[in-house]
PDB file of C-alpha atoms in Angstrom:
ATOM      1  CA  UNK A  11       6.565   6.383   3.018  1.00 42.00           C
ATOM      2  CA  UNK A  12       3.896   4.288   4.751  1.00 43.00           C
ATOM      3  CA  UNK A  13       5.463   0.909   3.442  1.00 44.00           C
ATOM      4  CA  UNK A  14       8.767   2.484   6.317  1.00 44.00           C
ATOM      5  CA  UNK A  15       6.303   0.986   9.018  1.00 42.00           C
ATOM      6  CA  UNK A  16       6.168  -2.136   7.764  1.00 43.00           C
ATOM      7  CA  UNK A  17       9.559  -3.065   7.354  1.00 46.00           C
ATOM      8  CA  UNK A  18       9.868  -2.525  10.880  1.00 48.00           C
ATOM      9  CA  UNK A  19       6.779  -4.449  12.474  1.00 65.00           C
ATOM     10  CA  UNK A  20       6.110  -8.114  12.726  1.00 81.00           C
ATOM     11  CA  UNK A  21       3.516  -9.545  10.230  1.00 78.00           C
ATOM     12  CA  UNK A  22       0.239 -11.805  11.009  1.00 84.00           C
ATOM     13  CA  UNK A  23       1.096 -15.190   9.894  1.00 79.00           C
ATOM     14  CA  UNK A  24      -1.948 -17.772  11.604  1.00 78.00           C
ATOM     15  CA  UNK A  25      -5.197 -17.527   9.559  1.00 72.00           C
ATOM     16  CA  UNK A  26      -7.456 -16.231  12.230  1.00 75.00           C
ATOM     17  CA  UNK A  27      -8.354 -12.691  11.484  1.00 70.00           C
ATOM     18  CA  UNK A  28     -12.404 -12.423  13.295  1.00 77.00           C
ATOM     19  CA  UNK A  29     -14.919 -10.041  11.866  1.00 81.00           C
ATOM     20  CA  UNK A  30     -14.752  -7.665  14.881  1.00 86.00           C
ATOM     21  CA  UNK A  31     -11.094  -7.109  15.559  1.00 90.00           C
ATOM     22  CA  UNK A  32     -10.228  -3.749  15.694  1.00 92.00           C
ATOM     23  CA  UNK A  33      -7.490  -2.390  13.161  1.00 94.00           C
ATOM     24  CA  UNK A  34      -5.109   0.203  13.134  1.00 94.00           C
ATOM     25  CA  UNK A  35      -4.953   2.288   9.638  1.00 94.00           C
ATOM     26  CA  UNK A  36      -1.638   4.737   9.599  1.00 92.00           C
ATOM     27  CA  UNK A  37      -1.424   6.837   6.406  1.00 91.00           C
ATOM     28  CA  UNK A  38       0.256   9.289   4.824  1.00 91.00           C
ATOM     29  CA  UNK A  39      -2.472   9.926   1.964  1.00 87.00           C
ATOM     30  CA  UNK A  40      -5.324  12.790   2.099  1.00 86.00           C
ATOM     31  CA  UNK A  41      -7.000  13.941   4.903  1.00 86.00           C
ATOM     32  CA  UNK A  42     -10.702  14.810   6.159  1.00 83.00           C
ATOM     33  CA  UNK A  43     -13.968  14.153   7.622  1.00 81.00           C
ATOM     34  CA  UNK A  44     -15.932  11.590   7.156  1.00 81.00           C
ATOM     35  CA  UNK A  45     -18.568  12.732   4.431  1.00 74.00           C
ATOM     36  CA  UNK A  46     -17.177  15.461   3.742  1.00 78.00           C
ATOM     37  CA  UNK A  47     -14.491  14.547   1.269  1.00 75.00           C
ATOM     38  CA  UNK A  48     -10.402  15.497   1.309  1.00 78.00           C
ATOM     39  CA  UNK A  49      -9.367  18.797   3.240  1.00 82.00           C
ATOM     40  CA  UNK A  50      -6.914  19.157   0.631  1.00 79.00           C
ATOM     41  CA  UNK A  51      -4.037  17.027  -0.782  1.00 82.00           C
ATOM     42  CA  UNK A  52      -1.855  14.424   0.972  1.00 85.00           C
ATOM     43  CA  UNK A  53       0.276  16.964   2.996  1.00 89.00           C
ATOM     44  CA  UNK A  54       2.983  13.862   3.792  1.00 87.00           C
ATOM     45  CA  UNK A  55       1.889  13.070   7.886  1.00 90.00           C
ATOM     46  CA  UNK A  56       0.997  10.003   8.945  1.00 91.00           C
ATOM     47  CA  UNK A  57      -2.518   9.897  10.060  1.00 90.00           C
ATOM     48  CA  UNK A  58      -4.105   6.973  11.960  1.00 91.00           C
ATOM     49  CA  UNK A  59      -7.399   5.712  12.459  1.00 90.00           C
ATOM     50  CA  UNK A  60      -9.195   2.921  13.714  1.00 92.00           C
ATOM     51  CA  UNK A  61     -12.093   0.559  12.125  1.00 93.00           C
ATOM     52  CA  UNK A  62     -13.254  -3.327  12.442  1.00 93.00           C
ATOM     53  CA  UNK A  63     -12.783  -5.975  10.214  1.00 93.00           C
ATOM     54  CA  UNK A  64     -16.806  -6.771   8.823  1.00 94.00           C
ATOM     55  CA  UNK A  65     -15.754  -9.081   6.045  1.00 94.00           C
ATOM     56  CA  UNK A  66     -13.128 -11.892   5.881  1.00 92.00           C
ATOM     57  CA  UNK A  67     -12.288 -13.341   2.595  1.00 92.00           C
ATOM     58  CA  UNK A  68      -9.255 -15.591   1.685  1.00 92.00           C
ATOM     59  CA  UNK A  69      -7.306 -12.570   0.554  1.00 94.00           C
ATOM     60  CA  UNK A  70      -8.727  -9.353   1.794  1.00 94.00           C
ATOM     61  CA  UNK A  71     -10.172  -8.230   4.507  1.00 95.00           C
ATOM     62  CA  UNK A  72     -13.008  -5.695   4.839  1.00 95.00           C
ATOM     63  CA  UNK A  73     -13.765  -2.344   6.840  1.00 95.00           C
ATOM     64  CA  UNK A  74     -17.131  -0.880   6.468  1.00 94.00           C
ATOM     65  CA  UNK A  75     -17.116   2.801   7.328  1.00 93.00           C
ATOM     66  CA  UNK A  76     -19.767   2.671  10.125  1.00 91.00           C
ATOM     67  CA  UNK A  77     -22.403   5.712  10.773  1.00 88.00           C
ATOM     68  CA  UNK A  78     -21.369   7.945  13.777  1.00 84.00           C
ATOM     69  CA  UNK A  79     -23.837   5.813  16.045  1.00 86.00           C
ATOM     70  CA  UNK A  80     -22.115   2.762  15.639  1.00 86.00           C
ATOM     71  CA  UNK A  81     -18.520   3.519  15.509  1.00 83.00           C
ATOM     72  CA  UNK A  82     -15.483   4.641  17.725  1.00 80.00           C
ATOM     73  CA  UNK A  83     -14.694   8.698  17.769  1.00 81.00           C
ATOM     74  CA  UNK A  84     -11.649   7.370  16.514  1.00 84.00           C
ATOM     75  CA  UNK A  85     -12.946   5.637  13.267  1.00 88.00           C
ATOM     76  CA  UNK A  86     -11.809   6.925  10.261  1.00 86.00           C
ATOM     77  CA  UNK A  87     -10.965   5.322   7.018  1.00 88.00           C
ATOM     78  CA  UNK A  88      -8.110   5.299   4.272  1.00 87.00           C
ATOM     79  CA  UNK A  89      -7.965   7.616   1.291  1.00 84.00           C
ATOM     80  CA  UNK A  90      -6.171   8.256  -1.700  1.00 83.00           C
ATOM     81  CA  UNK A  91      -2.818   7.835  -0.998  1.00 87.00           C
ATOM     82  CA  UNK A  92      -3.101   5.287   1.328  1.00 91.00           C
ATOM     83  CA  UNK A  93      -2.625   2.722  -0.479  1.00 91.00           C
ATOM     84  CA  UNK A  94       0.525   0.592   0.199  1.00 93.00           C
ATOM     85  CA  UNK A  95      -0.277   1.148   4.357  1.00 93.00           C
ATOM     86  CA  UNK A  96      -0.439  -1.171   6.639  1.00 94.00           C
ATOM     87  CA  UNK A  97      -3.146  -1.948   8.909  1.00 94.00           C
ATOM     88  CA  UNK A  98      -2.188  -2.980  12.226  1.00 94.00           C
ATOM     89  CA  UNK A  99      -4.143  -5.825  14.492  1.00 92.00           C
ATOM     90  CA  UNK A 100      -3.287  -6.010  18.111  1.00 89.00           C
ATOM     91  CA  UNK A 101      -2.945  -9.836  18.826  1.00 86.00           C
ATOM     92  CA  UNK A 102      -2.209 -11.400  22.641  1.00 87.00           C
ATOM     93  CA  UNK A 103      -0.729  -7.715  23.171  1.00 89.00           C
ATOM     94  CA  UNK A 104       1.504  -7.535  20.241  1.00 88.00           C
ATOM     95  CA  UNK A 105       1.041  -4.967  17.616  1.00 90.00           C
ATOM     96  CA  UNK A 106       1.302  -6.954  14.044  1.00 90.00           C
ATOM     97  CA  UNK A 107       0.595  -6.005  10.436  1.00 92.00           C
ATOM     98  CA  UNK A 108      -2.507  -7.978   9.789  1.00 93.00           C
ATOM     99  CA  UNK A 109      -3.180  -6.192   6.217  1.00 94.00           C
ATOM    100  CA  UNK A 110      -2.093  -3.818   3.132  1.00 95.00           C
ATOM    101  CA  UNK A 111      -4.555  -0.956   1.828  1.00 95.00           C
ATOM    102  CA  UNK A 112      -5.454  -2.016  -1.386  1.00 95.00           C
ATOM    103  CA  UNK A 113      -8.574   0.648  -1.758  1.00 92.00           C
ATOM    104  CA  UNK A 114     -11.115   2.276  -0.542  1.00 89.00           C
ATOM    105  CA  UNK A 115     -14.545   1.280  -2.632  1.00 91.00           C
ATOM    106  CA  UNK A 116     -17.132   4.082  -3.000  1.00 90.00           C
ATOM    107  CA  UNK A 117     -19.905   1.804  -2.019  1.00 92.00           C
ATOM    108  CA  UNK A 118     -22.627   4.296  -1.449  1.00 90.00           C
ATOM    109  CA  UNK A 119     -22.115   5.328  -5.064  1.00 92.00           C
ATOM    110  CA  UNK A 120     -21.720   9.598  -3.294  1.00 91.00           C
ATOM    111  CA  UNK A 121     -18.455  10.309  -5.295  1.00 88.00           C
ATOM    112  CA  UNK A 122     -16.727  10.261  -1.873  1.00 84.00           C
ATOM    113  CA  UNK A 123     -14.499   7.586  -0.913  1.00 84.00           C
ATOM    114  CA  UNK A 124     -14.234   7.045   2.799  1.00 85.00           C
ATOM    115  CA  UNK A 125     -17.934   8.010   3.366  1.00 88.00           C
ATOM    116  CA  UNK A 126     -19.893   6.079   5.569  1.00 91.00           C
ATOM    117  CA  UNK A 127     -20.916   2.949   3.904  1.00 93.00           C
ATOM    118  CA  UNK A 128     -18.091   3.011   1.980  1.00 93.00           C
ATOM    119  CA  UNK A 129     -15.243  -0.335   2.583  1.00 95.00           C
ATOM    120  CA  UNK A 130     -11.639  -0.283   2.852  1.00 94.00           C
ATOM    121  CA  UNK A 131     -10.154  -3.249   1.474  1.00 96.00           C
ATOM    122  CA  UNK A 132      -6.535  -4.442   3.077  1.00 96.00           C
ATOM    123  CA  UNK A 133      -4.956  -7.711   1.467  1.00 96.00           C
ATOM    124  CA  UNK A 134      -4.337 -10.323   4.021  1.00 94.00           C
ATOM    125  CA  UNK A 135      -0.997 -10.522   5.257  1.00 92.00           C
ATOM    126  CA  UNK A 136      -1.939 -14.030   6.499  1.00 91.00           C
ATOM    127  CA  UNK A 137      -3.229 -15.180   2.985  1.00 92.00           C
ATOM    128  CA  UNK A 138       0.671 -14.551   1.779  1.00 92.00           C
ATOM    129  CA  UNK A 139       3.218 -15.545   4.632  1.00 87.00           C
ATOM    130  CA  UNK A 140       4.734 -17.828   2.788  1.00 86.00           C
ATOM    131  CA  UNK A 141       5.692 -15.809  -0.005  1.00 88.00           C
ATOM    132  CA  UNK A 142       6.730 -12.972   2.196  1.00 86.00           C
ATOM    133  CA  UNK A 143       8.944 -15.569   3.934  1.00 82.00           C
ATOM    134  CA  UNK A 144      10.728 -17.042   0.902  1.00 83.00           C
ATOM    135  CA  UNK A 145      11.461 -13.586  -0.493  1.00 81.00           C
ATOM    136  CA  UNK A 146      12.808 -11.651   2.685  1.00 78.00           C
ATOM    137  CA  UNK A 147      14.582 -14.550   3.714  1.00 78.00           C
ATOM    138  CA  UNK A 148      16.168 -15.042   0.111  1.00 72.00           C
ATOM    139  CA  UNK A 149      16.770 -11.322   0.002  1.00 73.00           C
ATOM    140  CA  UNK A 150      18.441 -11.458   3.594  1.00 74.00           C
ATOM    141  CA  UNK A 151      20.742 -14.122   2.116  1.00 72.00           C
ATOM    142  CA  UNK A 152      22.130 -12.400  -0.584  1.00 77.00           C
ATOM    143  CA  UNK A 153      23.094  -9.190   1.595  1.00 77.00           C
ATOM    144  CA  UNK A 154      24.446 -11.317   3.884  1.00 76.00           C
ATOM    145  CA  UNK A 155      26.292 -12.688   1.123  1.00 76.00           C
ATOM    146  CA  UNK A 156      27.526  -9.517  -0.594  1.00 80.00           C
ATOM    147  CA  UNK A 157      28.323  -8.296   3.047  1.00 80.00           C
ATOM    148  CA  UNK A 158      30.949 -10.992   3.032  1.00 80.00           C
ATOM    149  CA  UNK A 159      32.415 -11.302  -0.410  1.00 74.00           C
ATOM    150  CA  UNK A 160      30.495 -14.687  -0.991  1.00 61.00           C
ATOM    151  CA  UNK A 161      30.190 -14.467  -4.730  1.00 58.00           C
ATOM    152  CA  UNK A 162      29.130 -18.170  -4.576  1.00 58.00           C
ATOM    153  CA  UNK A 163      25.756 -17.398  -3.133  1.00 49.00           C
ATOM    154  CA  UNK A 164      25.085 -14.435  -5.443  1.00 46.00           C
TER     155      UNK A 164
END
């Protein structure tokens, strides 16, 4: 379900994610406070939340759950089921898919993923644009193709 959003938003492609930026996480995995573990299982809404990117790596990117002090009222963090989502970055006003929730790393060793401490990782769309490119565009050919009867470009 979360991969629906997606397909239907732009994608990051410069190389320029900045520890700081604020991201977007929309979900449709388990739900709950931070600390205090899942309310229950994944119940199928989308949930959103937002967080800053600490750590940029080639691939990944990094959100440390922050302590209430020094974080947003609307930080929150992925969870199980999650995984798959995008996380959104808001560049020069446009609202683009700047990473993929990989997992949610139980840092703080608690048994409670999405604690505070605790990082999300998101792949970097960036890191793959490329790839992404060559296979949507290849795909787009070949329905374009079918849609005509071109059985010399299947």
């Amino acid at each position: 379900a979360a991969s629906r959003a997606c397909m239907l938003t732009a994608y990051f492609r410069q190389a320029h994610e900045i520890a700081g930026q604020a991201v977007r996480l929309v979900g449709f995995g388990e739900s709950g406070r931070i600390g205090a573990g899942p309310a229950g299982p994944a119940d199928g809404k989308a949930r959103a939340a937002i967080n800053t990117v600490d750590r940029v790596g080639p691939r990944a990117l990094g959100l440390r759950v922050k302590s209430p002090d020094d974080a947003s009222d609307l930080q929150g963090a992925s969870a199980p089921g999650d995984t798959g989502a995008p996380g959104y970055l808001e560049i020069e006003g446009r609202i683009l898919v700047g990473g993929i929730v990989a997992a949610v790393e139980d840092a703080n060793g608690d048994g409670i993923r999405g604690n505070v401490g605790d990082w999300d990782r998101l792949t970097r769309v960036s890191a793959f644009a490329a790839w992404i490119d060559e296979v949507t565009g290849r795909l787009a050919a070949e329905e374009a193709a079918a849609a005509v009867g071109d059985t010399e470009r299947r």
